[in-house]
XYZ file of C-alpha atoms in Angstrom:
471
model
C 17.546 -84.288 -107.462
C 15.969 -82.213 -104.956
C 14.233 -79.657 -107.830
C 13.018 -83.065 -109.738
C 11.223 -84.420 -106.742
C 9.647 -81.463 -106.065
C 8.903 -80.674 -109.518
C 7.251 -84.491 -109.626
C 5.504 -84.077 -106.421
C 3.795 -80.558 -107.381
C 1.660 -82.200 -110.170
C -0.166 -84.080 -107.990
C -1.324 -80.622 -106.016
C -0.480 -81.246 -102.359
C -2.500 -84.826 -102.829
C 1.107 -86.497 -102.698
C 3.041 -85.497 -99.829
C 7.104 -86.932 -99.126
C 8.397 -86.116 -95.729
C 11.876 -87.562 -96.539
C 11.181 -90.863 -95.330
C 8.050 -92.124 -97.122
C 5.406 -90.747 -99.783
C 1.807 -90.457 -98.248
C -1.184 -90.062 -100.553
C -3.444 -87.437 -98.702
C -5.972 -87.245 -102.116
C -6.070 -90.860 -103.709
C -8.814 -89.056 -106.196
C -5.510 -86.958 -107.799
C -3.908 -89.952 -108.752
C -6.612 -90.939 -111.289
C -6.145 -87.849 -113.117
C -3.596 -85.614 -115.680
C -1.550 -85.549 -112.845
C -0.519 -89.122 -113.313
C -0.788 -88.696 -117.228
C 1.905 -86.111 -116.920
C 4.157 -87.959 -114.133
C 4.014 -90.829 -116.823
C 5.291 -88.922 -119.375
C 8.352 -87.833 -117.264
C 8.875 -90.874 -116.613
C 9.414 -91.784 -120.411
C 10.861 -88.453 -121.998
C 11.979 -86.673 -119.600
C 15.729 -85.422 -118.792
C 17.648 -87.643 -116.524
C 16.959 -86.185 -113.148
C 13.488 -85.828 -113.462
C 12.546 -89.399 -115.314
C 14.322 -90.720 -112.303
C 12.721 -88.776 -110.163
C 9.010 -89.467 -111.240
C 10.100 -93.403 -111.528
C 10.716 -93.410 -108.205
C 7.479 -91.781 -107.267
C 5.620 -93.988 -109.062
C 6.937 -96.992 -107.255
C 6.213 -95.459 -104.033
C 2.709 -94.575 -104.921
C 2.413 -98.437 -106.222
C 3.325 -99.253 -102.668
C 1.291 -96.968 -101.010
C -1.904 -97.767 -103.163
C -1.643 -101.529 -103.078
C -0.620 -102.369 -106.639
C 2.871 -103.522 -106.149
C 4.873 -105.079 -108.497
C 4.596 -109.430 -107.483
C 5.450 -112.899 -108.178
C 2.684 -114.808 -109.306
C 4.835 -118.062 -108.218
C 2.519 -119.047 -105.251
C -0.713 -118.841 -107.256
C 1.515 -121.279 -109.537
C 2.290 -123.477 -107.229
C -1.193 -123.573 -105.569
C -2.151 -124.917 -109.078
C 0.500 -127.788 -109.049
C -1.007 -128.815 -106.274
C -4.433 -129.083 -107.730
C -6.057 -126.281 -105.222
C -7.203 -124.249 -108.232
C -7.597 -124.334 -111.687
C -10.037 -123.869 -114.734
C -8.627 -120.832 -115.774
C -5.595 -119.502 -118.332
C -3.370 -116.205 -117.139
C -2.714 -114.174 -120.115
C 0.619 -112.558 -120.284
C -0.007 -109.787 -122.539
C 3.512 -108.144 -124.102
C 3.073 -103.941 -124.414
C 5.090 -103.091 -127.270
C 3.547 -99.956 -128.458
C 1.387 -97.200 -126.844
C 1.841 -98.910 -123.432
C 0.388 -96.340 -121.611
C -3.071 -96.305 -123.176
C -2.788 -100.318 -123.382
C -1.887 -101.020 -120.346
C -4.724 -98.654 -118.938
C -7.060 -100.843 -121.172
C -6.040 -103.947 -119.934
C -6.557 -102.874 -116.305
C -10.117 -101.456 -117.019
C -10.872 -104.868 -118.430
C -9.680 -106.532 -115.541
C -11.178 -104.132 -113.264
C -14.661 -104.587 -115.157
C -14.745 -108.935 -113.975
C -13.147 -108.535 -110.884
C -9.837 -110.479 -112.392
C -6.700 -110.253 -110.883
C -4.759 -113.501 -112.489
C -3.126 -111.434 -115.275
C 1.134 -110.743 -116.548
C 2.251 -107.498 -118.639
C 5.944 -108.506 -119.817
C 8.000 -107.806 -122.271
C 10.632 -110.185 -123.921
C 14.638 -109.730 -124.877
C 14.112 -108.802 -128.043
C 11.184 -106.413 -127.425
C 13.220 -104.202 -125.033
C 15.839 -103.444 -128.009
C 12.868 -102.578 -131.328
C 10.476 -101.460 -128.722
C 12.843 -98.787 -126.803
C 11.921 -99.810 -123.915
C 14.130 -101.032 -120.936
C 12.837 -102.410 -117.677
C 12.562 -99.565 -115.677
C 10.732 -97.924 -118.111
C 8.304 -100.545 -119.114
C 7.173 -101.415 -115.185
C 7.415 -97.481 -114.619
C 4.520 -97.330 -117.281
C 2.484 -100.223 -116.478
C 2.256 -99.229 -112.789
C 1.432 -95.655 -113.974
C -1.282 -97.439 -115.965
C -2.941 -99.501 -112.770
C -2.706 -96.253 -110.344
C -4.120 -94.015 -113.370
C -7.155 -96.692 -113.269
C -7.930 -97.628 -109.509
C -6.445 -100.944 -109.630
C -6.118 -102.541 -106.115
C -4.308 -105.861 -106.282
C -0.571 -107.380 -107.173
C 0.729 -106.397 -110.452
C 2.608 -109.227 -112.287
C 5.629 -107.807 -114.591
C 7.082 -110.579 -116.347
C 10.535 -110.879 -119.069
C 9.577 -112.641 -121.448
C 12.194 -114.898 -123.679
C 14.965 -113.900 -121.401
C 16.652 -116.199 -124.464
C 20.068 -117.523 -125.169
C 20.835 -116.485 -128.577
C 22.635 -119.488 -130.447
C 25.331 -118.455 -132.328
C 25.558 -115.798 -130.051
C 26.479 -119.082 -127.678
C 28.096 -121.184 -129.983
C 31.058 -118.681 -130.430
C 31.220 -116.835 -126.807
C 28.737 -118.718 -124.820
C 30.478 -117.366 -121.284
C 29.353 -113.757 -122.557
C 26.292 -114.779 -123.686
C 25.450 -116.513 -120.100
C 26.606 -112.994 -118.706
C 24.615 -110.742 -120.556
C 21.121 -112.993 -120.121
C 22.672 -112.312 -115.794
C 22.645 -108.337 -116.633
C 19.348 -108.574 -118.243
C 18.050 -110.479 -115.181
C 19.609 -108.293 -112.805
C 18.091 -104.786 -114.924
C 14.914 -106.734 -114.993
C 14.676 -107.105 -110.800
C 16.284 -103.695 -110.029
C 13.073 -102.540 -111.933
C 10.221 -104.975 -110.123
C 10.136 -107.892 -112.794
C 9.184 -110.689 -110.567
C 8.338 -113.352 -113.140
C 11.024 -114.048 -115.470
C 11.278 -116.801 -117.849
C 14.500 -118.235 -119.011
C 14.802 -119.796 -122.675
C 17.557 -121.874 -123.306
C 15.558 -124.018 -125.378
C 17.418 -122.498 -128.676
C 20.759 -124.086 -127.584
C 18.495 -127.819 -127.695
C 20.371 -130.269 -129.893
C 17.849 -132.874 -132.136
C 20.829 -134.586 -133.580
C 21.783 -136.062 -130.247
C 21.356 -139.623 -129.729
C 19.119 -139.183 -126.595
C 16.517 -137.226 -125.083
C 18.499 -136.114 -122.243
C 21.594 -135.355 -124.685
C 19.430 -132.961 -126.642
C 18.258 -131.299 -123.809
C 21.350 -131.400 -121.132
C 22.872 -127.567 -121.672
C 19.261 -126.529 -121.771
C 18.423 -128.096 -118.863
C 22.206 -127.180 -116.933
C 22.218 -123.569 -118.216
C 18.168 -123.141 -117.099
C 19.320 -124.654 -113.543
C 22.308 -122.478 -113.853
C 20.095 -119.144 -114.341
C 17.601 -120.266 -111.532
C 20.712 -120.416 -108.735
C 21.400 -116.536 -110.275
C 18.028 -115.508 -109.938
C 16.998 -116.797 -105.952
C 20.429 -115.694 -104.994
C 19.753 -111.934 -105.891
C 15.524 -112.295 -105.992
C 14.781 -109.502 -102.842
C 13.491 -110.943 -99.422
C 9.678 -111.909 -99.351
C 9.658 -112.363 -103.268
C 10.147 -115.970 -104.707
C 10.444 -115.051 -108.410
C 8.005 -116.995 -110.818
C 10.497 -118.788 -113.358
C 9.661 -120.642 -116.257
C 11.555 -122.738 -118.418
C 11.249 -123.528 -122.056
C 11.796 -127.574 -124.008
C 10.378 -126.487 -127.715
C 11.775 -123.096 -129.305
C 8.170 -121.626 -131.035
C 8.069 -122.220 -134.449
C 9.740 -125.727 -134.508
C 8.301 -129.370 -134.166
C 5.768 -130.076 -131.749
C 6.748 -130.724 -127.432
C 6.345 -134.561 -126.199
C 6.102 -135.629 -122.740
C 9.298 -137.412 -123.236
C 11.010 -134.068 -124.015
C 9.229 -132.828 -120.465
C 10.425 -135.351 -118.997
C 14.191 -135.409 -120.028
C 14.025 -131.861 -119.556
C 12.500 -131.774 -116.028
C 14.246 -134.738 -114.850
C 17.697 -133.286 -115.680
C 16.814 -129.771 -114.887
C 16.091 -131.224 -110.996
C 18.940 -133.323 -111.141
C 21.334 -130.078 -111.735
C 19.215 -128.116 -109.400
C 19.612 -129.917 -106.585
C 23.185 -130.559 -106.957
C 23.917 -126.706 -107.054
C 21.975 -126.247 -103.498
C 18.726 -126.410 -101.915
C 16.744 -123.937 -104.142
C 12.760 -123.162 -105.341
C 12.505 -124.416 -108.879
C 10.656 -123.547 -111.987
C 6.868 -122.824 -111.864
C 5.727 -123.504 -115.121
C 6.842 -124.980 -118.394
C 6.758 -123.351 -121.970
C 5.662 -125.851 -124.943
C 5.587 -125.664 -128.564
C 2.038 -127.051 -130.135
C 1.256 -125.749 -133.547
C 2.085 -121.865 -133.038
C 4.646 -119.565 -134.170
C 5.305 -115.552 -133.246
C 3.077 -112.736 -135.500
C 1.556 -116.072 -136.930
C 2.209 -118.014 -140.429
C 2.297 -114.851 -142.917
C 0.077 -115.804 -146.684
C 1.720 -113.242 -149.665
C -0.858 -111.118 -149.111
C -0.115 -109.859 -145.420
C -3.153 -111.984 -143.567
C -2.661 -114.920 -141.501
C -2.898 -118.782 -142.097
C -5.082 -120.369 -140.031
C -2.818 -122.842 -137.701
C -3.625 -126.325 -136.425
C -3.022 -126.331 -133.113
C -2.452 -129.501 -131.468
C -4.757 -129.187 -128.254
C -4.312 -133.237 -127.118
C -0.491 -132.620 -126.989
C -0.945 -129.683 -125.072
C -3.461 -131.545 -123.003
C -0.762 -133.973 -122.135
C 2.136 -131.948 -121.838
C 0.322 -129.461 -118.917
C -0.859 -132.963 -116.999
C 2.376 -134.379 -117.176
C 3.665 -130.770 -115.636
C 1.549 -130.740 -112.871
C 0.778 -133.835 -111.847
C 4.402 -135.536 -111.923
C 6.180 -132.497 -111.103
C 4.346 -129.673 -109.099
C 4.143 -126.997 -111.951
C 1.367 -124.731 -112.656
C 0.933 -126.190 -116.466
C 2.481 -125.827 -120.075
C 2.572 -122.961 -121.430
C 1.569 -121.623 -124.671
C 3.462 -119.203 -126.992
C 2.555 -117.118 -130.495
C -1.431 -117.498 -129.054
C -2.665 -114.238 -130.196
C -3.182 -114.697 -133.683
C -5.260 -117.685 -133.261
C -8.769 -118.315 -134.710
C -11.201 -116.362 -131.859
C -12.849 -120.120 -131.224
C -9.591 -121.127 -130.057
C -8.925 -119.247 -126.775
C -11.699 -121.018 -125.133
C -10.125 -124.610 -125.678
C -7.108 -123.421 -123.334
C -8.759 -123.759 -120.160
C -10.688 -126.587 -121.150
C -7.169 -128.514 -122.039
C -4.680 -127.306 -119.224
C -3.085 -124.622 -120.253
C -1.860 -122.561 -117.290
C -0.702 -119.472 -119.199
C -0.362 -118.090 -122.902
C 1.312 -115.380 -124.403
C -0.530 -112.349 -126.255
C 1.571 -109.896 -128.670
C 1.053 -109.355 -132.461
C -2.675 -108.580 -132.176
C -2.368 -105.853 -129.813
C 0.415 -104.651 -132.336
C -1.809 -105.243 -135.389
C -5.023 -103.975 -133.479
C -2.862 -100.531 -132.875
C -0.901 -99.905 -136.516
C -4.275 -100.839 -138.646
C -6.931 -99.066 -137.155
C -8.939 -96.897 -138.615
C -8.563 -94.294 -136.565
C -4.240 -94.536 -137.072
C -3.655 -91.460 -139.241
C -3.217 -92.337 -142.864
C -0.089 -90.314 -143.247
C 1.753 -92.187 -139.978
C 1.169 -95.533 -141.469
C 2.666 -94.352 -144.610
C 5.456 -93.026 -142.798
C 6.086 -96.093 -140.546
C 5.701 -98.292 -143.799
C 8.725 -96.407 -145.738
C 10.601 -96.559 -142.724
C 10.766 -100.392 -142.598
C 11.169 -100.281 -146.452
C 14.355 -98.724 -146.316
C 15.308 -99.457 -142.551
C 14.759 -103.418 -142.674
C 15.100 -104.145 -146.189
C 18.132 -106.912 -145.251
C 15.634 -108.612 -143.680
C 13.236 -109.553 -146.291
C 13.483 -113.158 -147.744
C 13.435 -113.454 -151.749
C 10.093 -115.437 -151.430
C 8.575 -112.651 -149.616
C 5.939 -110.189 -150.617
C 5.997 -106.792 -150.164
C 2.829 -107.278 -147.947
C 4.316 -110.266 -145.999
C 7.769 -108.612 -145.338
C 5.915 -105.219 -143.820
C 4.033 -107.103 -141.877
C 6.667 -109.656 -140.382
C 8.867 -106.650 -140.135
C 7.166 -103.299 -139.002
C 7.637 -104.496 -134.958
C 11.204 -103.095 -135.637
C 9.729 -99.672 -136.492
C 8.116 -99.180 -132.933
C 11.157 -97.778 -131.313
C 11.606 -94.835 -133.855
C 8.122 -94.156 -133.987
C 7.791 -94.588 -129.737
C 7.156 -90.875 -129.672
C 4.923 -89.888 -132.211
C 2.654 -92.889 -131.450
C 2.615 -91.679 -127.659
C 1.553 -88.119 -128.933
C -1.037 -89.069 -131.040
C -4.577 -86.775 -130.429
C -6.318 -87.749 -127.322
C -8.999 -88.726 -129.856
C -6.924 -91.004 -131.571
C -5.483 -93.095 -128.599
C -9.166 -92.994 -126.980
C -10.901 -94.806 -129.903
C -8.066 -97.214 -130.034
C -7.788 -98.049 -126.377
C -11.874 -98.357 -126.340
C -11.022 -101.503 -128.926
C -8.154 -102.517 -126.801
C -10.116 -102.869 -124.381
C -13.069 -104.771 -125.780
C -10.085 -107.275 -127.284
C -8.583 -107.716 -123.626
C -12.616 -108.504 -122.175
C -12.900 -111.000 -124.730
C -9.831 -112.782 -124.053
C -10.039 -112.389 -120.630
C -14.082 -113.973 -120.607
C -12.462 -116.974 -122.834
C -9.107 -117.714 -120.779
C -11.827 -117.477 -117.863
C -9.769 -115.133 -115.739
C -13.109 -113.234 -114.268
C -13.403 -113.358 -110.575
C -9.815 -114.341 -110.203
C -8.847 -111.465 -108.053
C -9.981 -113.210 -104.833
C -7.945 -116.305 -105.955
C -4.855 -114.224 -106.263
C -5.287 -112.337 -103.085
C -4.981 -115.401 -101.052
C -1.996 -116.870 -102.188
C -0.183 -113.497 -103.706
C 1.127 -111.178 -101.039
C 3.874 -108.704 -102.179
C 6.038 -107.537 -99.717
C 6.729 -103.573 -98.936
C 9.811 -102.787 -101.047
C 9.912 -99.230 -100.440
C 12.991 -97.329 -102.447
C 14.477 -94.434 -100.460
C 15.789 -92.050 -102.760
C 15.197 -91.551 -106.592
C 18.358 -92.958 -108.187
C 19.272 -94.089 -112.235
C 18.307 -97.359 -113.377
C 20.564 -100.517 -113.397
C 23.212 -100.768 -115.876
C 21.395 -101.758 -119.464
C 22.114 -105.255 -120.136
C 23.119 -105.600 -123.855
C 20.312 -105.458 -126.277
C 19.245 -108.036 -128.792
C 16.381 -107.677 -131.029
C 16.694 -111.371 -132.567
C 16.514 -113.144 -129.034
C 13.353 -114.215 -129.270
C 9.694 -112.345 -128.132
């Protein structure tokens, strides 16, 4: 391990120094260079020893630099309590090219002075997307040193979901392998997590609280597991789910039911912090509502139930807001109305993936290979009533593993006219969920504690994968 520190250590030129104890930056200017462009890299491909190794550097240099991985809990709960407001965090999921994306989304942010902002990832996206948790905060903290960004860094799971027949036939082992997920996810700095139990929800019981009781018990459950491993100085941000995306619309009676019995449980486990935030289903499903010929329906979202469902969040229990899945593929008019109507966060995926895989500047000859791979590779999972065009598109997330790689290695050229458009997509959203000038607002209610990590060592254990768990 000794060779792989050094080895890590000698890109940055003597303008990284480790005395055994602690890693000083003497030359902040190196770390905005190839140096860190490199380091990144080893910390994706490279052999055992060394990934480790320049993982472990780049937390150190996160620490050192100011851009440490944090809970964005007490900016939440600020909220609740009506001390701030007006705006709508965007929790942008990194499937592909994460890197250059994440480097994009921290220039925009850098450009308006905005510091409420989430990268995550969700269950299923860590099995397609090849990308496990050390990996994934590894990059995006690579990403915010690479770019000068001063200010926490919220890493989020996303859909940390019970899978239901998963459940229904061993649902002991599947509690235990959402616990190794969440345990993977803090070993590697995720400090937001949000638990989804709303799949195991039950519409054919006679009452509200019926339908939503093992929700509610096994989210309560999952909280106790979380604070009782969360590190000292970091209250995790947790978020809890009544409406699985995709099916009928949330009510404030389902909130209700939900929150009440989710309290109830809590409370009679121990005296522990609670959920921030509540996830709500309005109108919206994931990648959007696919027409036969590969575009996107336009989808009515209903902005008066999500009014009412983020009022009745914060103002009769203390949470941040509702918030909003499957929001990417929206009509552009639309991101405006969530600040106007409550929303406290929403959650951005398939156009970053579609922005990526059809631009112009995506070799011809990749797309055609990454098209015959999910021809051949995911043909089980195309419906009879599906097009060719509406299958490829609902399916060709599953190719971004296998093609992790080449899409990384792309020509500089390439990746630099894509991330310029990245970039221009992540200012717009940003100036419409009215994040600018939100870095102040974080810094006084968001400080991460100094988690330094002593020696490079191998990640957690790898929770078991599924790429159906929801995203």
């Amino acid at each position: 391990m000794e060779n792989a520190i050094r080895k890590v250590l000698a890109l940055f030129s003597g303008g990284v120094r480790y005395d055994g104890e602690a890693v000083a930056v003497a030359n902040p200017a190196v770390l905005r260079g190839v140096a860190m462009d490199r380091l990144v890299r080893l910390a994706v491909f490279g052999e055992q020893e060394e990934r480790d190794a320049a993982r472990w550097l780049i937390w150190e240099l996160a620490q050192e630099m100011g851009c440490r991985p944090a809970s964005i809990h007490e900016l939440y709960m600020a909220r609740g309590r009506g001390e701030c407001g007006g705006f709508t965090v965007p929790a942008v999921n990194l499937r592909l090219l994460t890197y250059d994306m994440a480097r994009a989304l921290f220039r925009a942010l850098k450009a308006r002075e905005a510091g409420a902002f989430i990268c995550e990832i969700a269950r299923s996206e860590i099995a397609y997307t090849d990308q496990r948790p050390a990996e994934y905060a590894s990059v995006v903290l690579a990403a915010a040193l690479r770019e000068g960004f001063a200010g926490p860094v919220f890493i989020q799971g996303d859909h940390f979901q019970l899978n239901p027949s998963k459940y229904r036939s061993r649902p002991e082992a599947e509690v235990q392998a959402i616990e190794a997920l969440i345990d993977e996810a803090l070993a590697a700095g995720f400090f937001n997590l949000d638990i989804d139990a709303s799949t195991l929800v039950d519409i054919s019981l006679p009452t509200l609280d019926e339908q939503q009781r093992v929700n509610y018990t096994r989210t309560a459950e999952l909280t106790v597991y979380v604070r009782e491993r969360e590190p000292d100085g970091v209250t995790v941000s947790l978020g809890g789910e009544i409406g699985e995306v995709g099916g009928k619309n949330s009510t404030v009676e389902e909130l209700r039911a939900f929150m009440d019995g989710y309290r109830r449980t809590l409370a009679s486990l121990g005296d522990y912090a609670g959920l921030s935030k509540i996830s709500v289903q309005t109108g919206t499903s994931h990648g959007g509502v696919v027409l036969p010929d590969g575009s996107i329906a336009e989808v009515r979202l209903d902005l008066d139930a999500l009014r009412a469902l983020s009022r009745e969040a914060t103002e009769r229990y203390g949470l941040a807001g509702a918030v909003q899945h499957g929001a990417s593929t929206l009509p552009e008019d639309a991101f405006g109305k969530f600040p106007e109507y409550g929303a406290c966060e929403i959650h951005l995926a398939t156009n970053f993936q579609n922005l990526v895989l059809d631009h112009p500047a995506l070799p011809a000859e990749l797309k055609q290979e990454i098209r015959s791979w999910v021809l051949e590779h995911c043909a089980g999972e195309r419906k009879a009533s599906d097009t060719e065009e509406q299958f490829l598109y609902k399916s060709r997330k599953k190719a971004l593993g296998p093609f992790k790689a080449k899409l990384w290695n792309l020509p500089e050229p390439v990746r630099e006219a894509i991330s310029r458009d990245l970039e221009a997509r992540f200012g717009f959203l940003f100036d419409q969920l009215r994040v600018n000038g939100t870095g102040e607002l974080v810094e006084k209610y968001v400080v991460p504690p100094l988690l330094r990590r002593s020696v490079p060592g191998p990640a957690a254990v790898a929770a078991p994968d599924d790429a159906e768990a929801g995203e």
